[in-house]
PDB file of C-alpha atoms in Angstrom:
ATOM      1  CA  UNK A   3      -6.908 -11.292  15.143  1.00 86.00           C
ATOM      2  CA  UNK A   4      -3.589  -9.515  14.597  1.00 91.00           C
ATOM      3  CA  UNK A   5      -3.369  -7.413  11.449  1.00 94.00           C
ATOM      4  CA  UNK A   6      -0.210  -5.721  10.210  1.00 96.00           C
ATOM      5  CA  UNK A   7      -0.376  -2.790   7.815  1.00 97.00           C
ATOM      6  CA  UNK A   8       2.458  -1.100   5.984  1.00 97.00           C
ATOM      7  CA  UNK A   9       2.098   2.339   4.452  1.00 93.00           C
ATOM      8  CA  UNK A  10       2.970   3.398   1.828  1.00 92.00           C
ATOM      9  CA  UNK A  11       2.833   0.348  -0.431  1.00 94.00           C
ATOM     10  CA  UNK A  12       5.460   1.903  -2.708  1.00 96.00           C
ATOM     11  CA  UNK A  13       7.931   4.743  -2.392  1.00 95.00           C
ATOM     12  CA  UNK A  14      10.346   6.365  -4.837  1.00 97.00           C
ATOM     13  CA  UNK A  15      13.114   8.676  -3.626  1.00 96.00           C
ATOM     14  CA  UNK A  16      16.327  10.167  -5.044  1.00 97.00           C
ATOM     15  CA  UNK A  17      19.652   8.905  -3.774  1.00 97.00           C
ATOM     16  CA  UNK A  18      20.831  10.492  -0.546  1.00 97.00           C
ATOM     17  CA  UNK A  19      17.408  11.132   0.924  1.00 97.00           C
ATOM     18  CA  UNK A  20      16.516  10.036   4.457  1.00 97.00           C
ATOM     19  CA  UNK A  21      13.258   8.127   4.602  1.00 95.00           C
ATOM     20  CA  UNK A  22      10.825   6.458   6.978  1.00 96.00           C
ATOM     21  CA  UNK A  23       8.794   3.306   6.417  1.00 97.00           C
ATOM     22  CA  UNK A  24       5.786   2.670   8.608  1.00 97.00           C
ATOM     23  CA  UNK A  25       4.316  -0.478  10.125  1.00 98.00           C
ATOM     24  CA  UNK A  26       1.206  -0.633  12.310  1.00 98.00           C
ATOM     25  CA  UNK A  27      -0.341  -3.582  14.141  1.00 97.00           C
ATOM     26  CA  UNK A  28      -3.711  -3.984  15.802  1.00 96.00           C
ATOM     27  CA  UNK A  29      -2.853  -6.118  18.862  1.00 93.00           C
ATOM     28  CA  UNK A  30      -0.179  -4.688  21.158  1.00 92.00           C
ATOM     29  CA  UNK A  31       0.398  -8.072  22.862  1.00 91.00           C
ATOM     30  CA  UNK A  32       3.469  -8.923  20.828  1.00 93.00           C
ATOM     31  CA  UNK A  33       6.721 -10.700  21.689  1.00 91.00           C
ATOM     32  CA  UNK A  34       8.854  -8.930  19.124  1.00 93.00           C
ATOM     33  CA  UNK A  35       8.824  -7.209  15.756  1.00 95.00           C
ATOM     34  CA  UNK A  36      11.203  -7.842  12.871  1.00 95.00           C
ATOM     35  CA  UNK A  37      12.009  -5.865   9.768  1.00 97.00           C
ATOM     36  CA  UNK A  38      13.036  -7.797   6.682  1.00 96.00           C
ATOM     37  CA  UNK A  39      14.279  -6.914   3.234  1.00 97.00           C
ATOM     38  CA  UNK A  40      13.294  -8.877   0.132  1.00 96.00           C
ATOM     39  CA  UNK A  41      14.914  -8.484  -3.267  1.00 94.00           C
ATOM     40  CA  UNK A  42      12.835  -9.478  -6.331  1.00 89.00           C
ATOM     41  CA  UNK A  43      12.361 -13.229  -6.556  1.00 83.00           C
ATOM     42  CA  UNK A  44      14.505 -13.843  -3.481  1.00 86.00           C
ATOM     43  CA  UNK A  45      14.047 -14.831   0.111  1.00 90.00           C
ATOM     44  CA  UNK A  46      13.938 -12.493   3.094  1.00 93.00           C
ATOM     45  CA  UNK A  47      16.902 -11.042   4.930  1.00 93.00           C
ATOM     46  CA  UNK A  48      16.432 -10.061   8.551  1.00 92.00           C
ATOM     47  CA  UNK A  49      17.435  -6.430   9.134  1.00 96.00           C
ATOM     48  CA  UNK A  50      16.461  -5.646  12.704  1.00 95.00           C
ATOM     49  CA  UNK A  51      14.641  -7.437  15.507  1.00 93.00           C
ATOM     50  CA  UNK A  52      13.109  -5.429  18.344  1.00 94.00           C
ATOM     51  CA  UNK A  53      11.940  -7.163  21.488  1.00 92.00           C
ATOM     52  CA  UNK A  54       8.694  -5.899  22.985  1.00 92.00           C
ATOM     53  CA  UNK A  55      10.601  -4.378  25.931  1.00 92.00           C
ATOM     54  CA  UNK A  56      12.867  -2.348  23.628  1.00 94.00           C
ATOM     55  CA  UNK A  57      12.207   1.016  22.025  1.00 95.00           C
ATOM     56  CA  UNK A  58      14.654   0.884  19.133  1.00 95.00           C
ATOM     57  CA  UNK A  59      17.439  -0.978  17.394  1.00 96.00           C
ATOM     58  CA  UNK A  60      20.133   0.324  15.087  1.00 97.00           C
ATOM     59  CA  UNK A  61      22.296  -1.286  12.440  1.00 96.00           C
ATOM     60  CA  UNK A  62      24.437   0.926  10.262  1.00 97.00           C
ATOM     61  CA  UNK A  63      22.197   3.346   8.367  1.00 97.00           C
ATOM     62  CA  UNK A  64      19.062   1.628   9.640  1.00 98.00           C
ATOM     63  CA  UNK A  65      17.150   2.484  12.793  1.00 98.00           C
ATOM     64  CA  UNK A  66      13.916   0.804  13.828  1.00 97.00           C
ATOM     65  CA  UNK A  67      11.672   2.070  16.592  1.00 97.00           C
ATOM     66  CA  UNK A  68       8.796   0.387  18.378  1.00 97.00           C
ATOM     67  CA  UNK A  69       5.873   1.956  20.203  1.00 96.00           C
ATOM     68  CA  UNK A  70       3.935  -1.043  21.418  1.00 93.00           C
ATOM     69  CA  UNK A  71       1.179   0.926  23.122  1.00 92.00           C
ATOM     70  CA  UNK A  72       0.224   2.709  19.916  1.00 95.00           C
ATOM     71  CA  UNK A  73       0.864  -0.340  17.724  1.00 96.00           C
ATOM     72  CA  UNK A  74       3.475   1.311  15.553  1.00 97.00           C
ATOM     73  CA  UNK A  75       6.984   0.716  14.304  1.00 98.00           C
ATOM     74  CA  UNK A  76       9.094   2.780  11.933  1.00 97.00           C
ATOM     75  CA  UNK A  77      12.166   1.889   9.917  1.00 97.00           C
ATOM     76  CA  UNK A  78      14.410   4.879   9.280  1.00 97.00           C
ATOM     77  CA  UNK A  79      16.921   4.630   6.428  1.00 97.00           C
ATOM     78  CA  UNK A  80      19.581   7.325   6.364  1.00 98.00           C
ATOM     79  CA  UNK A  81      21.280   8.556   3.213  1.00 97.00           C
ATOM     80  CA  UNK A  82      19.499   6.133   0.904  1.00 97.00           C
ATOM     81  CA  UNK A  83      21.411   4.412  -1.904  1.00 97.00           C
ATOM     82  CA  UNK A  84      20.266   2.644  -5.101  1.00 97.00           C
ATOM     83  CA  UNK A  85      21.292  -0.642  -3.468  1.00 96.00           C
ATOM     84  CA  UNK A  86      18.574  -0.062  -0.857  1.00 97.00           C
ATOM     85  CA  UNK A  87      15.926  -0.642  -3.532  1.00 97.00           C
ATOM     86  CA  UNK A  88      13.890  -3.637  -2.377  1.00 97.00           C
ATOM     87  CA  UNK A  89      10.665  -4.552  -0.606  1.00 97.00           C
ATOM     88  CA  UNK A  90      10.716  -4.024   3.142  1.00 98.00           C
ATOM     89  CA  UNK A  91       8.441  -6.147   5.304  1.00 97.00           C
ATOM     90  CA  UNK A  92       7.658  -6.014   8.977  1.00 97.00           C
ATOM     91  CA  UNK A  93       6.431  -8.989  10.975  1.00 95.00           C
ATOM     92  CA  UNK A  94       5.139  -9.283  14.520  1.00 94.00           C
ATOM     93  CA  UNK A  95       5.404 -12.373  16.700  1.00 91.00           C
ATOM     94  CA  UNK A  96       2.639 -13.069  19.198  1.00 86.00           C
ATOM     95  CA  UNK A  97       3.549 -13.461  22.858  1.00 84.00           C
ATOM     96  CA  UNK A  98       3.359 -17.255  22.726  1.00 81.00           C
ATOM     97  CA  UNK A  99       5.791 -17.348  19.825  1.00 78.00           C
ATOM     98  CA  UNK A 100       3.363 -19.439  17.830  1.00 80.00           C
ATOM     99  CA  UNK A 101       2.499 -17.045  15.033  1.00 82.00           C
ATOM    100  CA  UNK A 102       4.353 -14.573  12.876  1.00 88.00           C
ATOM    101  CA  UNK A 103       2.144 -12.075  11.048  1.00 92.00           C
ATOM    102  CA  UNK A 104       3.586 -10.159   8.123  1.00 94.00           C
ATOM    103  CA  UNK A 105       2.605  -6.885   6.566  1.00 96.00           C
ATOM    104  CA  UNK A 106       2.403  -6.743   2.768  1.00 96.00           C
ATOM    105  CA  UNK A 107       5.494  -4.618   2.511  1.00 96.00           C
ATOM    106  CA  UNK A 108       6.696  -1.307   1.160  1.00 97.00           C
ATOM    107  CA  UNK A 109       8.502  -1.431  -2.178  1.00 97.00           C
ATOM    108  CA  UNK A 110      11.290   1.135  -2.161  1.00 97.00           C
ATOM    109  CA  UNK A 111      12.981   2.473  -5.282  1.00 97.00           C
ATOM    110  CA  UNK A 112      16.042   4.706  -4.894  1.00 97.00           C
ATOM    111  CA  UNK A 113      17.162   6.451  -8.073  1.00 96.00           C
ATOM    112  CA  UNK A 114      20.713   7.638  -8.722  1.00 93.00           C
TER     113      UNK A 114
ATOM    114  CA  UNK B 255      28.546 -21.140   7.268  1.00 61.00           C
ATOM    115  CA  UNK B 256      26.122 -22.251   4.597  1.00 74.00           C
ATOM    116  CA  UNK B 257      22.703 -20.622   4.533  1.00 92.00           C
ATOM    117  CA  UNK B 258      19.264 -22.125   4.166  1.00 96.00           C
ATOM    118  CA  UNK B 259      18.924 -24.205   1.015  1.00 97.00           C
ATOM    119  CA  UNK B 260      15.631 -24.845  -0.731  1.00 97.00           C
ATOM    120  CA  UNK B 261      15.066 -27.226  -3.617  1.00 97.00           C
ATOM    121  CA  UNK B 262      13.834 -27.154  -6.249  1.00 97.00           C
ATOM    122  CA  UNK B 263      13.961 -23.435  -7.002  1.00 96.00           C
ATOM    123  CA  UNK B 264      11.335 -23.574  -9.731  1.00 97.00           C
ATOM    124  CA  UNK B 265       8.729 -26.127 -10.683  1.00 96.00           C
ATOM    125  CA  UNK B 266       5.621 -26.389 -12.797  1.00 98.00           C
ATOM    126  CA  UNK B 267       2.788 -28.781 -11.998  1.00 97.00           C
ATOM    127  CA  UNK B 268      -0.748 -29.314 -13.213  1.00 98.00           C
ATOM    128  CA  UNK B 269      -3.928 -29.280 -11.179  1.00 98.00           C
ATOM    129  CA  UNK B 270      -4.516 -32.445  -9.194  1.00 97.00           C
ATOM    130  CA  UNK B 271      -0.852 -33.379  -8.935  1.00 98.00           C
ATOM    131  CA  UNK B 272       1.161 -33.287  -5.739  1.00 98.00           C
ATOM    132  CA  UNK B 273       4.473 -31.629  -4.974  1.00 98.00           C
ATOM    133  CA  UNK B 274       7.221 -32.020  -2.386  1.00 98.00           C
ATOM    134  CA  UNK B 275       9.561 -29.176  -1.490  1.00 98.00           C
ATOM    135  CA  UNK B 276      12.749 -29.514   0.538  1.00 98.00           C
ATOM    136  CA  UNK B 277      14.490 -27.200   2.991  1.00 98.00           C
ATOM    137  CA  UNK B 278      17.920 -27.684   4.577  1.00 98.00           C
ATOM    138  CA  UNK B 279      18.415 -25.301   7.514  1.00 97.00           C
ATOM    139  CA  UNK B 280      21.584 -23.657   8.711  1.00 95.00           C
ATOM    140  CA  UNK B 281      23.815 -26.170  10.460  1.00 94.00           C
ATOM    141  CA  UNK B 282      22.862 -26.406  14.125  1.00 93.00           C
ATOM    142  CA  UNK B 283      19.404 -24.902  13.678  1.00 93.00           C
ATOM    143  CA  UNK B 284      16.604 -27.191  14.769  1.00 93.00           C
ATOM    144  CA  UNK B 285      13.606 -25.019  13.892  1.00 93.00           C
ATOM    145  CA  UNK B 286      12.239 -24.856  10.364  1.00 95.00           C
ATOM    146  CA  UNK B 287       9.161 -22.854   9.462  1.00 94.00           C
ATOM    147  CA  UNK B 288       7.371 -22.631   6.120  1.00 96.00           C
ATOM    148  CA  UNK B 289       5.579 -19.695   4.489  1.00 95.00           C
ATOM    149  CA  UNK B 290       3.516 -19.117   1.376  1.00 97.00           C
ATOM    150  CA  UNK B 291       3.907 -15.825  -0.465  1.00 95.00           C
ATOM    151  CA  UNK B 292       1.394 -14.655  -3.073  1.00 95.00           C
ATOM    152  CA  UNK B 293       0.772 -11.188  -4.541  1.00 90.00           C
ATOM    153  CA  UNK B 294      -2.749 -11.096  -3.111  1.00 89.00           C
ATOM    154  CA  UNK B 295      -2.294 -12.522   0.388  1.00 91.00           C
ATOM    155  CA  UNK B 296       1.326 -11.636   1.022  1.00 92.00           C
ATOM    156  CA  UNK B 297       3.362 -13.866   3.319  1.00 93.00           C
ATOM    157  CA  UNK B 298       1.395 -16.397   5.335  1.00 94.00           C
ATOM    158  CA  UNK B 299       2.688 -18.839   7.925  1.00 92.00           C
ATOM    159  CA  UNK B 300       2.152 -22.513   7.087  1.00 94.00           C
ATOM    160  CA  UNK B 301       3.786 -24.495   9.914  1.00 91.00           C
ATOM    161  CA  UNK B 302       6.842 -24.824  12.102  1.00 93.00           C
ATOM    162  CA  UNK B 303       8.864 -27.879  13.042  1.00 94.00           C
ATOM    163  CA  UNK B 304      11.325 -28.218  15.888  1.00 93.00           C
ATOM    164  CA  UNK B 305      13.230 -31.411  16.639  1.00 92.00           C
ATOM    165  CA  UNK B 306      11.016 -33.420  14.271  1.00 93.00           C
ATOM    166  CA  UNK B 307       7.771 -32.237  15.906  1.00 93.00           C
ATOM    167  CA  UNK B 308       5.232 -29.899  14.393  1.00 91.00           C
ATOM    168  CA  UNK B 309       4.836 -27.135  16.948  1.00 89.00           C
ATOM    169  CA  UNK B 310       2.595 -24.670  15.202  1.00 85.00           C
ATOM    170  CA  UNK B 311       0.327 -24.618  12.186  1.00 88.00           C
ATOM    171  CA  UNK B 312      -1.234 -21.791  10.248  1.00 89.00           C
ATOM    172  CA  UNK B 313      -4.677 -21.647   8.733  1.00 90.00           C
ATOM    173  CA  UNK B 314      -4.200 -23.832   5.676  1.00 94.00           C
ATOM    174  CA  UNK B 315      -6.168 -26.903   4.511  1.00 96.00           C
ATOM    175  CA  UNK B 316      -5.005 -30.430   5.227  1.00 95.00           C
ATOM    176  CA  UNK B 317      -3.615 -30.709   1.686  1.00 97.00           C
ATOM    177  CA  UNK B 318      -0.587 -28.879   3.041  1.00 97.00           C
ATOM    178  CA  UNK B 319       1.590 -31.073   5.214  1.00 96.00           C
ATOM    179  CA  UNK B 320       5.170 -31.303   6.288  1.00 96.00           C
ATOM    180  CA  UNK B 321       7.722 -33.242   8.217  1.00 97.00           C
ATOM    181  CA  UNK B 322      11.183 -32.847   9.656  1.00 97.00           C
ATOM    182  CA  UNK B 323      13.948 -35.403   9.729  1.00 97.00           C
ATOM    183  CA  UNK B 324      16.486 -36.142  12.427  1.00 95.00           C
ATOM    184  CA  UNK B 325      19.090 -34.014  10.624  1.00 94.00           C
ATOM    185  CA  UNK B 326      16.630 -31.055  10.792  1.00 95.00           C
ATOM    186  CA  UNK B 327      15.975 -31.058   7.051  1.00 97.00           C
ATOM    187  CA  UNK B 328      12.329 -30.475   6.348  1.00 98.00           C
ATOM    188  CA  UNK B 329       9.936 -31.232   3.539  1.00 98.00           C
ATOM    189  CA  UNK B 330       6.527 -29.849   2.794  1.00 98.00           C
ATOM    190  CA  UNK B 331       3.992 -31.564   0.606  1.00 98.00           C
ATOM    191  CA  UNK B 332       0.976 -30.177  -1.191  1.00 98.00           C
ATOM    192  CA  UNK B 333      -1.485 -32.723  -2.527  1.00 96.00           C
ATOM    193  CA  UNK B 334      -4.251 -32.274  -5.095  1.00 97.00           C
ATOM    194  CA  UNK B 335      -2.801 -29.016  -6.366  1.00 98.00           C
ATOM    195  CA  UNK B 336      -5.109 -26.123  -7.179  1.00 97.00           C
ATOM    196  CA  UNK B 337      -4.420 -23.067  -9.321  1.00 97.00           C
ATOM    197  CA  UNK B 338      -4.420 -20.936  -6.173  1.00 96.00           C
ATOM    198  CA  UNK B 339      -1.454 -22.872  -4.804  1.00 97.00           C
ATOM    199  CA  UNK B 340       0.811 -21.070  -7.260  1.00 97.00           C
ATOM    200  CA  UNK B 341       3.164 -19.136  -5.012  1.00 97.00           C
ATOM    201  CA  UNK B 342       6.662 -18.658  -3.714  1.00 96.00           C
ATOM    202  CA  UNK B 343       7.188 -21.084  -0.827  1.00 97.00           C
ATOM    203  CA  UNK B 344       9.794 -19.925   1.654  1.00 96.00           C
ATOM    204  CA  UNK B 345      11.337 -21.726   4.552  1.00 96.00           C
ATOM    205  CA  UNK B 346      13.213 -20.209   7.451  1.00 94.00           C
ATOM    206  CA  UNK B 347      15.481 -21.701  10.062  1.00 94.00           C
ATOM    207  CA  UNK B 348      16.182 -20.605  13.615  1.00 91.00           C
ATOM    208  CA  UNK B 349      18.148 -21.866  16.574  1.00 88.00           C
ATOM    209  CA  UNK B 350      15.172 -21.616  18.943  1.00 82.00           C
ATOM    210  CA  UNK B 351      11.685 -23.068  18.850  1.00 79.00           C
ATOM    211  CA  UNK B 352       8.759 -20.843  18.013  1.00 74.00           C
ATOM    212  CA  UNK B 353       9.009 -17.500  16.246  1.00 71.00           C
ATOM    213  CA  UNK B 354      10.878 -15.716  19.038  1.00 73.00           C
ATOM    214  CA  UNK B 355      14.229 -15.309  17.407  1.00 79.00           C
ATOM    215  CA  UNK B 356      15.925 -14.115  14.284  1.00 86.00           C
ATOM    216  CA  UNK B 357      14.819 -16.045  11.216  1.00 89.00           C
ATOM    217  CA  UNK B 358      17.071 -16.960   8.320  1.00 92.00           C
ATOM    218  CA  UNK B 359      15.233 -17.487   5.055  1.00 94.00           C
ATOM    219  CA  UNK B 360      16.054 -19.526   1.984  1.00 96.00           C
ATOM    220  CA  UNK B 361      15.553 -18.170  -1.522  1.00 95.00           C
ATOM    221  CA  UNK B 362      12.312 -20.060  -1.970  1.00 96.00           C
ATOM    222  CA  UNK B 363      10.710 -22.546  -4.302  1.00 97.00           C
ATOM    223  CA  UNK B 364       8.492 -20.967  -6.939  1.00 97.00           C
ATOM    224  CA  UNK B 365       5.578 -23.248  -7.763  1.00 98.00           C
ATOM    225  CA  UNK B 366       3.404 -22.675 -10.802  1.00 98.00           C
ATOM    226  CA  UNK B 367       0.214 -24.722 -11.109  1.00 98.00           C
ATOM    227  CA  UNK B 368      -1.326 -24.923 -14.585  1.00 97.00           C
TER     228      UNK B 368
END
């Protein structure tokens, strides 16, 4: 059974710092991995989607990497800003595309 | 274009009642999936509909059901509500079947069961 773990559960950093969020999964037979952002009481916003054949994806100050063999993904946020404060979730899709398993998220707080 | 719309945004029910939640996907999207989010369990997949057919179902009891209409709008129903059903219910739409592609989420319906 696929399990997705995100460490740390919470992170506080000063504005301007570069940071890394971690996501690990137990079954490497995945179709893709997505990173989402969730603001308090809101829905999820897709940030980056990495197919299983890809190593990384970039969007603006965000870079996500995928190492399928070791069951790990990282989300790198450059030059963090207070507006980046949110909960970040990763989710893996199984190869059949029938299940999406989420981690419990990392809650990020960026102080000005 | 308009995003995913969920109604109602907030509702309060009592144990034993039933509830129906609605989700209107992005125009042109034919896949709608539903998720339950609680502080203890996190986000869990409920089911997915594509072109009015349920394609996939998560590990939830039969009290949780859904359907999709010809215009791709979807509803989910929870019968005989229990306290543990209190959660944020999210739906997501996509232009492909399954969970292969980018998902677009609504803002959710927050259900409180008293």
